[in-house]
Amino acid sequence: MAKEALHITVPSVFRCPISLDLMKSPVSLCTGVTYDRSSIQQWLESGHDTCPATMQVLPSKDFIPNLTLHRLINLWIQSSTLRPGSNSPRLLPSISEVRAKLLMERIESQSCVDSLSKVSEFVSGCEENRRFFVRFDGFVEVIAGVLRRKCVEIEALEMAVGILDLVSSENGVRELLNKLIFKSNQENNFLSAIVFILQNGSLDSRVKSVRFLDSLALDSESKRRISDSQDLISILLQLLQTDNSQTLNDAVTSILTTISITRSIKSRLIENGVVKIVSNSITEKSLKLLATLSSCSEGRSEISSNPKCVAAVVEKLLKLSKTGTEDAVMVLWSVCCLNKEEKVRETVVKGNGVTQILVIMQREGEGTVKMMCRDLVKALRAVCKDWCLGSYETKTTHIRPC
C-alpha cells in the first residue's frame, strides 16, 4: 500500500502575503512589508499603487532584497528536508484574498491561461479551497465569463470548465450559473464554447464539459435551450457513436436523458438514430434513455424495429441495479404491451426473457414494476412454447412451471 503523502507547515513569516507560498526571493517595500519578488511585481504591474498588506499608497514602488530573511528561509529548507529530488513533505496549496483578487483581475483582462492554471490547481486541492473561492465575490461570474468570450484558446476554455465542474456542487453555484447563462440570453456563446471543447479538447475536458452542462439543466427552460442547439446535439450523438470511452458515453447519455422532456425533443433524437447508437452497448445510463424514449410512440416503434436492442435489454435484465432493472422492464413493457409487436415478443421469449421477468416479479414488492411484469407475462403467453403459461396465475408469489 502506498504511503499517504506528508505535509509540512511553513512558518507564516516565510510565506508571501500575496501568494501565501514559501518565498523564493523576498523583497521589502518602503512600507516595511516583505513579499516574494514575482508576486509583488505582478501586483504592481497590474496597475496597483498600494501595499497589498496595509493598503497604504506607495510613495515609491521600489523594493530591496531582504537578504536576512532569504538566508533564514534557506536554513529552514535545509533543516526540514525540503531538498530538490528528495522524498520531502509537500506543501499544501494555499492562497490569500489579495492573491485571489489579482488572479481574478488577470482572468478578466483576458490574460488568463496562467492565472486559470493557478486557480485550477488551488480548487483541486480540497473542498475547503473550493469554498474559499466560491465565497470570493465575483469568482463564479469571472470564470463563467471566460466561456462566454469569443476567440479564447482551448487551454483556457478547458481550465474554466474544469474549475466550474469542481465548484458546481457547492451551495448555490449551479443556480447562479444557470441564471448567468440561461436567464441572460448568453447561452449561445456558452454552448459554442462547450461544442468547441467537445470537438478539440482532451477526453477529460470533454467529460467535464458534458457533466457540467448536465448539472446546469435545472428547469424546463434551460433543458429546452440546450436541446435547441443543433450543433451541440449533433456533436453529442457523434461522440456517442465514435468514442470508446465509457465514462464519456455515460455522461453524454445522461444529458440526452435530462433534456428529453418533450415529445419534439425525443422525436428529434430518434430521427437522428440515437436508439441504434445506444443499442451497440447497453448500459444502465443508456437504459434510462431508452425508457424515456419509450414513453412516446416514435420511440416504441424505433426500439421495436431493432431486434438487437430488444435482445440486449433482455440480456441485461438480471445484471443491473434496482433502478436499471426498472428501466429495462419499462422498455420491454412499452414495446410488448403498448405496441404489441409479435416479433418483439418472440425476441424476448427467445432470450429467456420470461424466466427473468418471473424472477423479477417474484422478488418485487407490490408496485409499478411488478404490475408491468404481470402484464408482460400475459402478453408473452401467446408466443411462449416452452412454458405452460396459460395456467400460470400472475398473482402468485412463487414460480411454478407446469
Short mmCIF file of C-alpha atoms in Angstrom, two decimals:
data_model
loop_
_atom_site.label_atom_id
_atom_site.label_comp_id
_atom_site.label_asym_id
_atom_site.label_seq_id
_atom_site.Cartn_x
_atom_site.Cartn_y
_atom_site.Cartn_z
CA MET A 1 0.00 0.00 0.00
CA ALA A 2 1.35 3.45 -0.92
CA LYS A 3 2.14 5.72 1.98
CA GLU A 4 -0.01 8.78 2.38
CA ALA A 5 1.80 11.97 1.39
CA LEU A 6 3.14 14.03 4.29
CA HIS A 7 2.56 17.74 4.52
CA ILE A 8 4.58 20.39 6.27
CA THR A 9 3.53 23.74 7.68
CA VAL A 10 5.56 26.71 6.50
CA PRO A 11 6.17 29.39 9.17
CA SER A 12 3.94 32.35 8.39
CA VAL A 13 6.90 34.76 8.33
CA PHE A 14 8.33 32.77 5.40
CA ARG A 15 5.14 32.97 3.34
CA CYS A 16 4.45 35.72 0.83
CA PRO A 17 1.40 37.78 1.98
CA ILE A 18 0.08 37.68 -1.60
CA SER A 19 0.55 34.09 -2.76
CA LEU A 20 0.91 32.51 0.72
CA ASP A 21 3.64 30.34 -0.83
CA LEU A 22 7.13 29.96 0.56
CA MET A 23 9.11 32.99 -0.64
CA LYS A 24 11.91 32.26 -3.10
CA SER A 25 13.20 35.82 -3.42
CA PRO A 26 11.92 38.02 -0.55
CA VAL A 27 11.92 41.76 -1.19
CA SER A 28 10.68 44.63 1.02
CA LEU A 29 8.61 47.68 0.04
CA CYS A 30 9.06 51.10 1.59
CA THR A 31 6.22 50.20 3.97
CA GLY A 32 8.47 47.56 5.54
CA VAL A 33 6.33 44.61 4.37
CA THR A 34 8.18 41.77 2.63
CA TYR A 35 6.80 39.88 -0.38
CA ASP A 36 8.07 37.35 -2.87
CA ARG A 37 9.56 39.26 -5.80
CA SER A 38 7.37 37.65 -8.51
CA SER A 39 4.15 38.27 -6.57
CA ILE A 40 4.74 41.94 -5.79
CA GLN A 41 5.95 42.61 -9.33
CA GLN A 42 2.75 41.11 -10.69
CA TRP A 43 0.71 43.26 -8.28
CA LEU A 44 2.45 46.48 -9.22
CA GLU A 45 2.49 45.75 -12.96
CA SER A 46 -1.29 45.25 -12.82
CA GLY A 47 -1.65 48.97 -12.08
CA HIS A 48 -1.91 48.95 -8.27
CA ASP A 49 -0.12 51.69 -6.32
CA THR A 50 -0.77 50.37 -2.80
CA CYS A 51 0.91 47.96 -0.41
CA PRO A 52 -1.31 44.82 -0.56
CA ALA A 53 -0.97 44.03 3.16
CA THR A 54 -1.55 47.55 4.54
CA MET A 55 -3.34 49.19 1.56
CA GLN A 56 -1.14 52.29 2.08
CA VAL A 57 -0.50 54.34 -1.06
CA LEU A 58 3.14 53.81 -2.05
CA PRO A 59 5.25 56.98 -2.42
CA SER A 60 7.76 54.74 -4.21
CA LYS A 61 7.34 51.39 -5.97
CA ASP A 62 10.98 50.46 -5.46
CA PHE A 63 11.82 47.42 -3.33
CA ILE A 64 15.02 45.99 -1.90
CA PRO A 65 16.07 42.36 -1.35
CA ASN A 66 15.56 41.10 2.20
CA LEU A 67 18.82 39.14 2.45
CA THR A 68 18.42 38.24 6.10
CA LEU A 69 15.04 36.64 5.55
CA HIS A 70 16.32 34.90 2.43
CA ARG A 71 19.15 33.34 4.47
CA LEU A 72 16.75 32.20 7.22
CA ILE A 73 14.45 30.59 4.64
CA ASN A 74 17.35 28.67 3.11
CA LEU A 75 18.43 27.40 6.56
CA TRP A 76 14.87 26.28 7.30
CA ILE A 77 14.62 24.47 3.95
CA GLN A 78 17.80 22.53 4.70
CA SER A 79 16.66 21.57 8.17
CA SER A 80 13.15 20.48 7.07
CA THR A 81 14.43 18.14 4.29
CA LEU A 82 12.68 20.16 1.58
CA ARG A 83 15.53 19.45 -0.83
CA PRO A 84 15.10 19.02 -4.58
CA GLY A 85 14.88 15.35 -5.57
CA SER A 86 14.22 14.06 -2.04
CA ASN A 87 11.03 12.40 -0.81
CA SER A 88 10.15 15.53 1.09
CA PRO A 89 6.86 16.52 2.64
CA ARG A 90 4.91 18.58 0.13
CA LEU A 91 3.32 21.95 0.73
CA LEU A 92 -0.44 22.21 0.58
CA PRO A 93 -1.60 24.81 -1.98
CA SER A 94 -2.82 27.97 -0.32
CA ILE A 95 -3.84 31.42 -1.42
CA SER A 96 -4.61 34.81 0.09
CA GLU A 97 -7.50 37.13 -0.70
CA VAL A 98 -5.04 39.57 -2.24
CA ARG A 99 -3.66 36.85 -4.49
CA ALA A 100 -7.17 35.69 -5.39
CA LYS A 101 -8.15 39.25 -6.33
CA LEU A 102 -5.07 39.58 -8.52
CA LEU A 103 -5.81 36.30 -10.28
CA MET A 104 -9.41 37.34 -10.92
CA GLU A 105 -8.27 40.66 -12.37
CA ARG A 106 -5.85 38.94 -14.73
CA ILE A 107 -8.52 36.45 -15.86
CA GLU A 108 -10.93 39.33 -16.53
CA SER A 109 -8.27 41.15 -18.54
CA GLN A 110 -8.09 38.09 -20.86
CA SER A 111 -4.50 37.31 -19.86
CA CYS A 112 -5.90 34.20 -18.31
CA VAL A 113 -4.25 30.84 -19.11
CA ASP A 114 -1.57 31.05 -16.42
CA SER A 115 -3.99 32.53 -13.86
CA LEU A 116 -6.64 29.91 -14.61
CA SER A 117 -3.99 27.22 -14.15
CA LYS A 118 -3.19 28.56 -10.67
CA VAL A 119 -6.88 28.72 -9.71
CA SER A 120 -7.43 25.21 -11.07
CA GLU A 121 -4.53 23.85 -9.03
CA PHE A 122 -5.86 25.52 -5.89
CA VAL A 123 -9.51 24.41 -6.17
CA SER A 124 -8.38 20.87 -7.00
CA GLY A 125 -6.64 20.71 -3.63
CA CYS A 126 -9.56 20.19 -1.28
CA GLU A 127 -13.16 21.12 -0.53
CA GLU A 128 -12.09 23.97 1.75
CA ASN A 129 -10.18 25.56 -1.13
CA ARG A 130 -13.23 25.37 -3.37
CA ARG A 131 -15.38 27.00 -0.73
CA PHE A 132 -12.83 29.79 -0.33
CA PHE A 133 -13.13 30.76 -3.99
CA VAL A 134 -16.89 30.28 -4.18
CA ARG A 135 -17.26 32.75 -1.29
CA PHE A 136 -14.94 35.19 -3.07
CA ASP A 137 -17.09 37.96 -4.52
CA GLY A 138 -17.45 37.68 -8.30
CA PHE A 139 -15.46 34.44 -8.67
CA VAL A 140 -18.18 32.38 -10.40
CA GLU A 141 -19.04 35.27 -12.73
CA VAL A 142 -15.40 35.76 -13.75
CA ILE A 143 -14.78 32.08 -14.55
CA ALA A 144 -18.11 31.74 -16.39
CA GLY A 145 -17.18 34.87 -18.35
CA VAL A 146 -14.27 33.01 -19.94
CA LEU A 147 -16.73 30.58 -21.54
CA ARG A 148 -18.81 33.44 -22.94
CA ARG A 149 -15.91 35.21 -24.66
CA LYS A 150 -15.07 34.88 -28.31
CA CYS A 151 -11.74 33.62 -29.68
CA VAL A 152 -10.50 32.07 -26.43
CA GLU A 153 -7.73 29.47 -26.65
CA ILE A 154 -8.75 25.88 -25.97
CA GLU A 155 -6.50 25.60 -22.88
CA ALA A 156 -8.34 28.47 -21.19
CA LEU A 157 -11.75 27.01 -22.01
CA GLU A 158 -10.75 23.59 -20.71
CA MET A 159 -9.46 25.01 -17.43
CA ALA A 160 -12.52 27.25 -16.97
CA VAL A 161 -14.99 24.40 -17.45
CA GLY A 162 -12.87 22.16 -15.20
CA ILE A 163 -12.95 24.76 -12.41
CA LEU A 164 -16.71 25.24 -12.75
CA ASP A 165 -17.28 21.48 -12.77
CA LEU A 166 -15.34 21.22 -9.50
CA VAL A 167 -17.21 24.02 -7.71
CA SER A 168 -20.69 23.40 -9.17
CA SER A 169 -21.64 21.14 -6.25
CA GLU A 170 -21.11 23.97 -3.75
CA ASN A 171 -24.24 25.55 -2.34
CA GLY A 172 -25.98 27.90 -4.78
CA VAL A 173 -23.37 27.69 -7.56
CA ARG A 174 -25.45 25.75 -10.08
CA GLU A 175 -28.39 28.08 -9.60
CA LEU A 176 -26.14 31.12 -10.07
CA LEU A 177 -24.57 29.66 -13.22
CA ASN A 178 -27.96 28.72 -14.61
CA LYS A 179 -29.08 32.32 -14.14
CA LEU A 180 -25.88 33.77 -15.62
CA ILE A 181 -26.05 31.59 -18.72
CA PHE A 182 -29.68 30.80 -19.50
CA LYS A 183 -31.52 33.74 -17.95
CA SER A 184 -29.39 36.42 -19.59
CA ASN A 185 -29.53 35.21 -23.21
CA GLN A 186 -25.83 34.31 -23.08
CA GLU A 187 -26.29 30.61 -23.80
CA ASN A 188 -25.26 30.81 -27.47
CA ASN A 189 -21.67 31.83 -26.71
CA PHE A 190 -21.55 29.43 -23.78
CA LEU A 191 -22.87 26.47 -25.78
CA SER A 192 -20.50 27.31 -28.62
CA ALA A 193 -17.61 27.09 -26.14
CA ILE A 194 -18.85 23.67 -24.97
CA VAL A 195 -19.07 22.46 -28.59
CA PHE A 196 -15.53 23.74 -29.23
CA ILE A 197 -14.22 21.79 -26.24
CA LEU A 198 -16.07 18.65 -27.33
CA GLN A 199 -14.52 18.94 -30.79
CA ASN A 200 -10.98 19.94 -29.82
CA GLY A 201 -10.41 19.26 -26.13
CA SER A 202 -8.94 16.31 -24.26
CA LEU A 203 -11.06 13.35 -23.19
CA ASP A 204 -11.04 14.57 -19.59
CA SER A 205 -12.27 18.04 -20.54
CA ARG A 206 -14.98 16.55 -22.77
CA VAL A 207 -16.32 14.50 -19.88
CA LYS A 208 -16.23 17.52 -17.56
CA SER A 209 -17.96 19.74 -20.16
CA VAL A 210 -20.85 17.33 -20.65
CA ARG A 211 -21.16 16.63 -16.93
CA PHE A 212 -21.07 20.35 -16.11
CA LEU A 213 -23.69 21.17 -18.76
CA ASP A 214 -25.94 18.40 -17.41
CA SER A 215 -25.68 19.88 -13.90
CA LEU A 216 -26.95 23.25 -15.19
CA ALA A 217 -30.12 21.82 -16.77
CA LEU A 218 -32.20 22.65 -13.70
CA ASP A 219 -35.53 23.55 -15.29
CA SER A 220 -37.54 23.05 -18.48
CA GLU A 221 -36.34 26.34 -19.98
CA SER A 222 -32.63 25.54 -19.68
CA LYS A 223 -33.25 21.99 -20.93
CA ARG A 224 -35.09 23.35 -23.95
CA ARG A 225 -32.34 25.83 -24.74
CA ILE A 226 -29.71 23.11 -24.59
CA SER A 227 -31.76 20.88 -26.88
CA ASP A 228 -32.28 23.77 -29.32
CA SER A 229 -28.54 23.83 -30.07
CA GLN A 230 -28.40 21.63 -33.17
CA ASP A 231 -24.60 21.77 -33.24
CA LEU A 232 -24.40 20.54 -29.67
CA ILE A 233 -26.87 17.67 -30.20
CA SER A 234 -25.04 16.60 -33.37
CA ILE A 235 -21.62 16.50 -31.69
CA LEU A 236 -23.05 14.65 -28.66
CA LEU A 237 -24.52 11.96 -30.91
CA GLN A 238 -21.30 11.80 -32.89
CA LEU A 239 -19.28 11.27 -29.70
CA LEU A 240 -21.71 8.60 -28.57
CA GLN A 241 -21.23 6.78 -31.85
CA THR A 242 -17.47 7.09 -32.26
CA ASP A 243 -15.83 7.47 -28.84
CA ASN A 244 -14.78 4.33 -26.96
CA SER A 245 -14.70 5.95 -23.52
CA GLN A 246 -17.49 4.51 -21.36
CA THR A 247 -17.18 7.47 -18.97
CA LEU A 248 -17.81 9.94 -21.80
CA ASN A 249 -20.60 7.81 -23.28
CA ASP A 250 -22.34 7.64 -19.90
CA ALA A 251 -22.07 11.42 -19.49
CA VAL A 252 -23.48 12.01 -22.99
CA THR A 253 -26.32 9.52 -22.49
CA SER A 254 -27.16 11.14 -19.16
CA ILE A 255 -27.54 14.64 -20.60
CA LEU A 256 -29.60 13.36 -23.54
CA THR A 257 -31.94 11.77 -21.00
CA THR A 258 -32.05 15.01 -18.99
CA ILE A 259 -33.12 17.16 -21.96
CA SER A 260 -35.67 14.66 -23.31
CA ILE A 261 -38.61 16.39 -21.69
CA THR A 262 -40.91 16.98 -24.67
CA ARG A 263 -42.13 14.80 -27.50
CA SER A 264 -40.45 17.02 -30.08
CA ILE A 265 -37.04 16.63 -28.42
CA LYS A 266 -37.49 12.86 -28.17
CA SER A 267 -38.56 12.69 -31.81
CA ARG A 268 -35.52 14.67 -32.91
CA LEU A 269 -33.16 12.33 -31.07
CA ILE A 270 -34.94 9.30 -32.51
CA GLU A 271 -34.76 10.72 -36.04
CA ASN A 272 -31.01 11.18 -35.55
CA GLY A 273 -30.59 7.47 -34.79
CA VAL A 274 -29.99 7.57 -31.04
CA VAL A 275 -31.75 4.22 -30.45
CA LYS A 276 -29.48 2.40 -32.89
CA ILE A 277 -26.41 4.10 -31.43
CA VAL A 278 -27.07 3.16 -27.79
CA SER A 279 -28.11 -0.37 -28.79
CA ASN A 280 -24.49 -1.13 -29.60
CA SER A 281 -23.61 -1.02 -25.91
CA ILE A 282 -26.44 -1.25 -23.40
CA THR A 283 -25.57 0.26 -20.03
CA GLU A 284 -27.68 1.49 -17.13
CA LYS A 285 -27.38 5.05 -18.47
CA SER A 286 -28.50 4.04 -21.96
CA LEU A 287 -31.40 2.03 -20.49
CA LYS A 288 -32.57 5.19 -18.71
CA LEU A 289 -32.55 6.98 -22.08
CA LEU A 290 -34.40 4.11 -23.81
CA ALA A 291 -37.01 4.07 -21.04
CA THR A 292 -37.50 7.81 -21.52
CA LEU A 293 -37.82 7.48 -25.30
CA SER A 294 -40.22 4.54 -24.99
CA SER A 295 -42.79 6.89 -23.46
CA CYS A 296 -43.64 8.15 -26.98
CA SER A 297 -44.93 6.12 -29.93
CA GLU A 298 -41.96 7.01 -32.13
CA GLY A 299 -39.58 5.67 -29.53
CA ARG A 300 -41.50 2.42 -29.12
CA SER A 301 -41.62 1.91 -32.87
CA GLU A 302 -37.90 2.54 -33.24
CA ILE A 303 -36.99 0.16 -30.41
CA SER A 304 -39.39 -2.49 -31.77
CA SER A 305 -37.79 -2.29 -35.22
CA ASN A 306 -34.38 -3.01 -33.71
CA PRO A 307 -34.27 -6.67 -32.56
CA LYS A 308 -30.67 -6.20 -31.44
CA CYS A 309 -31.76 -3.52 -29.00
CA VAL A 310 -34.57 -5.63 -27.52
CA ALA A 311 -32.31 -8.69 -27.20
CA ALA A 312 -29.64 -6.59 -25.45
CA VAL A 313 -32.19 -5.26 -22.95
CA VAL A 314 -33.38 -8.79 -22.17
CA GLU A 315 -29.80 -9.97 -21.75
CA LYS A 316 -29.22 -7.27 -19.10
CA LEU A 317 -32.39 -7.84 -17.07
CA LEU A 318 -30.84 -9.64 -14.08
CA LYS A 319 -27.44 -7.93 -14.26
CA LEU A 320 -28.48 -4.45 -13.21
CA SER A 321 -29.10 -2.35 -10.13
CA LYS A 322 -32.69 -1.94 -8.95
CA THR A 323 -33.05 1.29 -10.94
CA GLY A 324 -31.53 -0.29 -14.06
CA THR A 325 -33.90 -3.27 -13.79
CA GLU A 326 -36.88 -0.92 -13.50
CA ASP A 327 -35.80 0.89 -16.68
CA ALA A 328 -35.27 -2.39 -18.55
CA VAL A 329 -38.74 -3.65 -17.54
CA MET A 330 -40.21 -0.31 -18.61
CA VAL A 331 -38.66 -0.64 -22.08
CA LEU A 332 -39.91 -4.21 -22.55
CA TRP A 333 -43.37 -3.39 -21.20
CA SER A 334 -43.65 -0.43 -23.58
CA VAL A 335 -42.77 -2.41 -26.72
CA CYS A 336 -44.57 -5.67 -25.78
CA CYS A 337 -47.71 -4.36 -24.08
CA LEU A 338 -48.30 -0.97 -25.68
CA ASN A 339 -47.01 -1.60 -29.19
CA LYS A 340 -47.90 -5.31 -29.14
CA GLU A 341 -45.27 -6.22 -31.73
CA GLU A 342 -45.30 -10.01 -32.29
CA LYS A 343 -41.65 -10.16 -33.40
CA VAL A 344 -40.56 -8.23 -30.33
CA ARG A 345 -42.36 -10.69 -28.06
CA GLU A 346 -40.67 -13.57 -29.86
CA THR A 347 -37.28 -11.92 -29.31
CA VAL A 348 -37.99 -11.59 -25.59
CA VAL A 349 -39.02 -15.24 -25.29
CA LYS A 350 -36.01 -16.50 -27.27
CA GLY A 351 -33.71 -14.56 -24.97
CA ASN A 352 -35.11 -16.39 -21.92
CA GLY A 353 -36.91 -13.20 -21.01
CA VAL A 354 -39.92 -14.96 -19.48
CA THR A 355 -37.86 -16.68 -16.80
CA GLN A 356 -36.07 -13.44 -15.94
CA ILE A 357 -39.31 -11.47 -15.79
CA LEU A 358 -40.79 -14.08 -13.46
CA VAL A 359 -37.75 -13.83 -11.18
CA ILE A 360 -38.07 -10.04 -11.08
CA MET A 361 -41.80 -10.30 -10.42
CA GLN A 362 -41.20 -12.74 -7.57
CA ARG A 363 -38.65 -10.55 -5.79
CA GLU A 364 -40.52 -7.26 -6.27
CA GLY A 365 -42.95 -5.93 -3.74
CA GLU A 366 -46.27 -4.53 -4.86
CA GLY A 367 -45.71 -1.61 -7.18
CA THR A 368 -45.36 -0.41 -10.78
CA VAL A 369 -42.55 -2.81 -11.70
CA LYS A 370 -44.48 -5.86 -10.51
CA MET A 371 -47.55 -4.66 -12.39
CA MET A 372 -45.54 -4.30 -15.60
CA CYS A 373 -44.04 -7.78 -15.11
CA ARG A 374 -47.54 -9.25 -14.77
CA ASP A 375 -48.62 -7.52 -17.97
CA LEU A 376 -45.50 -8.83 -19.74
CA VAL A 377 -46.17 -12.43 -18.67
CA LYS A 378 -49.72 -12.17 -20.02
CA ALA A 379 -48.50 -10.62 -23.28
CA LEU A 380 -45.86 -13.32 -23.78
CA ARG A 381 -48.19 -16.30 -23.24
CA ALA A 382 -49.18 -16.50 -26.89
CA VAL A 383 -45.64 -16.92 -28.20
CA CYS A 384 -44.13 -18.94 -25.35
CA LYS A 385 -43.75 -22.60 -26.38
CA ASP A 386 -41.65 -23.99 -23.54
CA TRP A 387 -43.71 -22.78 -20.61
CA CYS A 388 -47.38 -23.58 -19.97
CA LEU A 389 -48.21 -20.03 -19.07
CA GLY A 390 -51.86 -20.49 -19.86
CA SER A 391 -52.43 -21.85 -16.38
CA TYR A 392 -49.89 -19.62 -14.63
CA GLU A 393 -51.51 -17.22 -12.22
CA THR A 394 -49.55 -13.94 -12.23
CA LYS A 395 -50.67 -13.03 -8.71
CA THR A 396 -48.88 -15.98 -7.10
CA THR A 397 -45.69 -15.44 -5.16
CA HIS A 398 -43.63 -18.37 -6.49
CA ILE A 399 -42.60 -19.58 -9.93
CA ARG A 400 -44.49 -22.81 -10.77
CA PRO A 401 -43.52 -24.30 -14.13
CA CYS A 402 -46.07 -26.90 -15.30
#
